[in-house]
PDB file of C-alpha atoms in Angstrom:
ATOM      1  CA  MET T 198     -72.790   6.810  45.135  1.00 56.00           C
ATOM      2  CA  VAL T 199     -69.652   6.243  47.203  1.00 63.00           C
ATOM      3  CA  LYS T 200     -67.533   6.777  44.093  1.00 75.00           C
ATOM      4  CA  ALA T 201     -69.255  10.123  43.456  1.00 70.00           C
ATOM      5  CA  LEU T 202     -68.593  11.190  47.049  1.00 72.00           C
ATOM      6  CA  ASN T 203     -64.919  10.293  46.638  1.00 80.00           C
ATOM      7  CA  VAL T 204     -64.708  12.471  43.532  1.00 82.00           C
ATOM      8  CA  VAL T 205     -66.362  15.397  45.323  1.00 82.00           C
ATOM      9  CA  GLU T 206     -64.048  15.052  48.324  1.00 86.00           C
ATOM     10  CA  ARG T 207     -61.034  14.866  46.007  1.00 90.00           C
ATOM     11  CA  LEU T 208     -62.124  17.989  44.083  1.00 89.00           C
ATOM     12  CA  ILE T 209     -62.655  19.898  47.317  1.00 89.00           C
ATOM     13  CA  LYS T 210     -59.241  18.835  48.632  1.00 92.00           C
ATOM     14  CA  MET T 211     -57.579  19.593  45.293  1.00 93.00           C
ATOM     15  CA  ASP T 212     -59.121  23.075  45.230  1.00 92.00           C
ATOM     16  CA  SER T 213     -58.098  23.741  48.830  1.00 92.00           C
ATOM     17  CA  LEU T 214     -54.473  22.691  48.264  1.00 95.00           C
ATOM     18  CA  ILE T 215     -54.226  24.789  45.093  1.00 95.00           C
ATOM     19  CA  LYS T 216     -55.634  27.871  46.805  1.00 93.00           C
ATOM     20  CA  LYS T 217     -53.256  27.400  49.768  1.00 96.00           C
ATOM     21  CA  GLU T 218     -50.341  26.828  47.343  1.00 96.00           C
ATOM     22  CA  LYS T 219     -49.438  23.591  49.147  1.00 96.00           C
ATOM     23  CA  THR T 220     -49.706  20.990  46.381  1.00 97.00           C
ATOM     24  CA  GLY T 221     -46.042  20.172  45.784  1.00 97.00           C
ATOM     25  CA  ASN T 222     -45.124  18.479  42.506  1.00 97.00           C
ATOM     26  CA  SER T 223     -47.376  16.004  40.683  1.00 96.00           C
ATOM     27  CA  TYR T 224     -46.199  13.022  42.767  1.00 97.00           C
ATOM     28  CA  GLN T 225     -46.752  14.879  46.048  1.00 97.00           C
ATOM     29  CA  PHE T 226     -50.094  16.290  44.944  1.00 97.00           C
ATOM     30  CA  ALA T 227     -51.388  12.874  43.839  1.00 96.00           C
ATOM     31  CA  ARG T 228     -50.219  11.325  47.123  1.00 97.00           C
ATOM     32  CA  GLN T 229     -52.023  14.016  49.144  1.00 96.00           C
ATOM     33  CA  LEU T 230     -55.183  13.286  47.158  1.00 95.00           C
ATOM     34  CA  GLY T 231     -54.793   9.527  47.657  1.00 93.00           C
ATOM     35  CA  ILE T 232     -54.677   8.746  43.941  1.00 94.00           C
ATOM     36  CA  SER T 233     -52.145   7.628  41.353  1.00 95.00           C
ATOM     37  CA  ARG T 234     -50.221  10.157  39.316  1.00 96.00           C
ATOM     38  CA  SER T 235     -52.033   9.033  36.145  1.00 95.00           C
ATOM     39  CA  GLN T 236     -55.431   9.556  37.837  1.00 94.00           C
ATOM     40  CA  PHE T 237     -54.215  12.990  38.923  1.00 95.00           C
ATOM     41  CA  TYR T 238     -53.484  13.904  35.302  1.00 95.00           C
ATOM     42  CA  ASN T 239     -56.882  12.518  34.242  1.00 93.00           C
ATOM     43  CA  ASP T 240     -58.551  14.786  36.816  1.00 93.00           C
ATOM     44  CA  ILE T 241     -56.568  17.794  35.563  1.00 94.00           C
ATOM     45  CA  ASP T 242     -57.611  16.976  31.981  1.00 93.00           C
ATOM     46  CA  GLU T 243     -61.294  16.758  32.986  1.00 90.00           C
ATOM     47  CA  LEU T 244     -61.093  20.129  34.729  1.00 90.00           C
ATOM     48  CA  GLU T 245     -59.406  21.634  31.682  1.00 90.00           C
ATOM     49  CA  ASP T 246     -62.256  20.281  29.530  1.00 89.00           C
ATOM     50  CA  LEU T 247     -64.529  22.429  31.716  1.00 86.00           C
ATOM     51  CA  GLY T 248     -62.327  25.489  31.090  1.00 87.00           C
ATOM     52  CA  ILE T 249     -60.420  25.393  34.392  1.00 90.00           C
ATOM     53  CA  LYS T 250     -56.706  25.677  33.659  1.00 92.00           C
ATOM     54  CA  ILE T 251     -54.179  24.433  36.195  1.00 94.00           C
ATOM     55  CA  ARG T 252     -50.402  24.592  35.869  1.00 95.00           C
ATOM     56  CA  TYR T 253     -47.361  23.894  37.998  1.00 97.00           C
ATOM     57  CA  ASN T 254     -45.486  26.969  39.242  1.00 97.00           C
ATOM     58  CA  LYS T 255     -41.879  25.932  39.821  1.00 96.00           C
ATOM     59  CA  TYR T 256     -41.134  29.047  41.894  1.00 96.00           C
ATOM     60  CA  LYS T 257     -43.998  28.413  44.320  1.00 96.00           C
ATOM     61  CA  LEU T 258     -43.472  24.621  44.121  1.00 97.00           C
ATOM     62  CA  SER T 259     -47.223  24.294  43.784  1.00 97.00           C
ATOM     63  CA  TYR T 260     -49.954  23.978  41.201  1.00 97.00           C
ATOM     64  CA  GLU T 261     -52.058  27.083  40.562  1.00 95.00           C
ATOM     65  CA  TYR T 262     -55.108  28.237  38.634  1.00 93.00           C
ATOM     66  CA  PHE T 263     -54.467  30.480  35.648  1.00 91.00           C
ATOM     67  CA  GLY T 264     -56.639  31.961  32.970  1.00 85.00           C
ATOM     68  CA  ASP T 265     -60.145  33.279  33.360  1.00 83.00           C
ATOM     69  CA  TYR T 266     -61.679  30.539  35.529  1.00 79.00           C
ATOM     70  CA  VAL T 267     -61.203  28.939  38.948  1.00 72.00           C
ATOM     71  CA  LEU T 268     -63.017  26.013  40.525  1.00 76.00           C
ATOM     72  CA  GLU T 269     -65.727  26.667  43.078  1.00 76.00           C
ATOM     73  CA  ILE T 270     -67.981  23.849  44.307  1.00 76.00           C
ATOM     74  CA  HIS T 271     -71.489  24.542  45.642  1.00 70.00           C
ATOM     75  CA  GLN T 272     -73.831  22.025  47.245  1.00 61.00           C
ATOM     76  CA  PRO T 273     -72.178  18.933  45.788  1.00 58.00           C
ATOM     77  CA  LEU T 274     -74.709  16.630  47.425  1.00 63.00           C
ATOM     78  CA  LYS T 275     -78.345  16.968  48.363  1.00 65.00           C
ATOM     79  CA  ILE T 276     -80.077  14.270  50.391  1.00 64.00           C
ATOM     80  CA  ILE T 277     -83.768  13.927  49.635  1.00 63.00           C
ATOM     81  CA  ARG T 278     -85.760  12.575  52.593  1.00 65.00           C
ATOM     82  CA  LYS T 279     -89.401  12.950  51.645  1.00 60.00           C
ATOM     83  CA  THR T 280     -91.196  11.003  48.934  1.00 59.00           C
ATOM     84  CA  GLU T 281     -92.880  14.185  47.683  1.00 52.00           C
ATOM     85  CA  GLU T 282     -89.522  15.925  47.177  1.00 51.00           C
ATOM     86  CA  LEU T 283     -88.250  12.884  45.314  1.00 51.00           C
ATOM     87  CA  LYS T 284     -91.213  13.048  42.898  1.00 54.00           C
ATOM     88  CA  ASN T 285     -90.455  16.705  42.198  1.00 52.00           C
ATOM     89  CA  THR T 286     -86.790  16.009  41.526  1.00 52.00           C
ATOM     90  CA  CYS T 287     -86.224  14.586  38.073  1.00 52.00           C
ATOM     91  CA  GLY T 288     -89.345  12.421  38.338  1.00 49.00           C
ATOM     92  CA  GLY T 289     -87.903  10.389  41.194  1.00 50.00           C
ATOM     93  CA  ILE T 290     -85.039   8.971  39.151  1.00 49.00           C
ATOM     94  CA  PHE T 291     -81.419   9.921  38.760  1.00 49.00           C
ATOM     95  CA  CYS T 292     -80.555  11.462  35.407  1.00 47.00           C
ATOM     96  CA  ASN T 293     -77.636   9.950  33.520  1.00 45.00           C
ATOM     97  CA  SER T 294     -74.981  12.407  32.407  1.00 44.00           C
ATOM     98  CA  PRO T 295     -71.959  12.011  30.123  1.00 43.00           C
ATOM     99  CA  SER T 296     -69.476  13.055  32.819  1.00 49.00           C
ATOM    100  CA  LEU T 297     -69.443  12.536  36.555  1.00 48.00           C
ATOM    101  CA  LEU T 298     -68.449  16.181  36.968  1.00 53.00           C
ATOM    102  CA  ASP T 299     -71.729  17.197  35.287  1.00 51.00           C
ATOM    103  CA  CYS T 300     -73.552  15.960  38.391  1.00 50.00           C
ATOM    104  CA  PHE T 301     -72.079  18.766  40.481  1.00 52.00           C
ATOM    105  CA  GLN T 302     -72.803  22.458  40.326  1.00 52.00           C
ATOM    106  CA  LEU T 303     -69.549  24.165  39.354  1.00 52.00           C
ATOM    107  CA  THR T 304     -69.193  27.916  39.153  1.00 52.00           C
ATOM    108  CA  LEU T 305     -66.711  29.307  36.692  1.00 53.00           C
ATOM    109  CA  LYS T 306     -65.606  32.813  37.613  1.00 50.00           C
TER     110      LYS T 306
END
């Protein structure tokens, strides 16, 4: 679960930096996210698989969204406290999904 929270926090931070146009180049962006440059490119590839295109703008010195979609994260985590709610949610078990990003509700605009 901690790994999933780290991914959510990283996506939120990535989105915020892109929207503020404060990412810097790939080395700077990865450092701000606390990941390696190769992990940064893996994250970009996963987002592109979802249809979210990100590119580096050398005039702004920042990464930016382009194309028809942007990333928007809604309710990335829900804590279930009552046994009854747990029974009503996926039968009380966590559903396996092919991608970690599938666990989160993403809105493509």
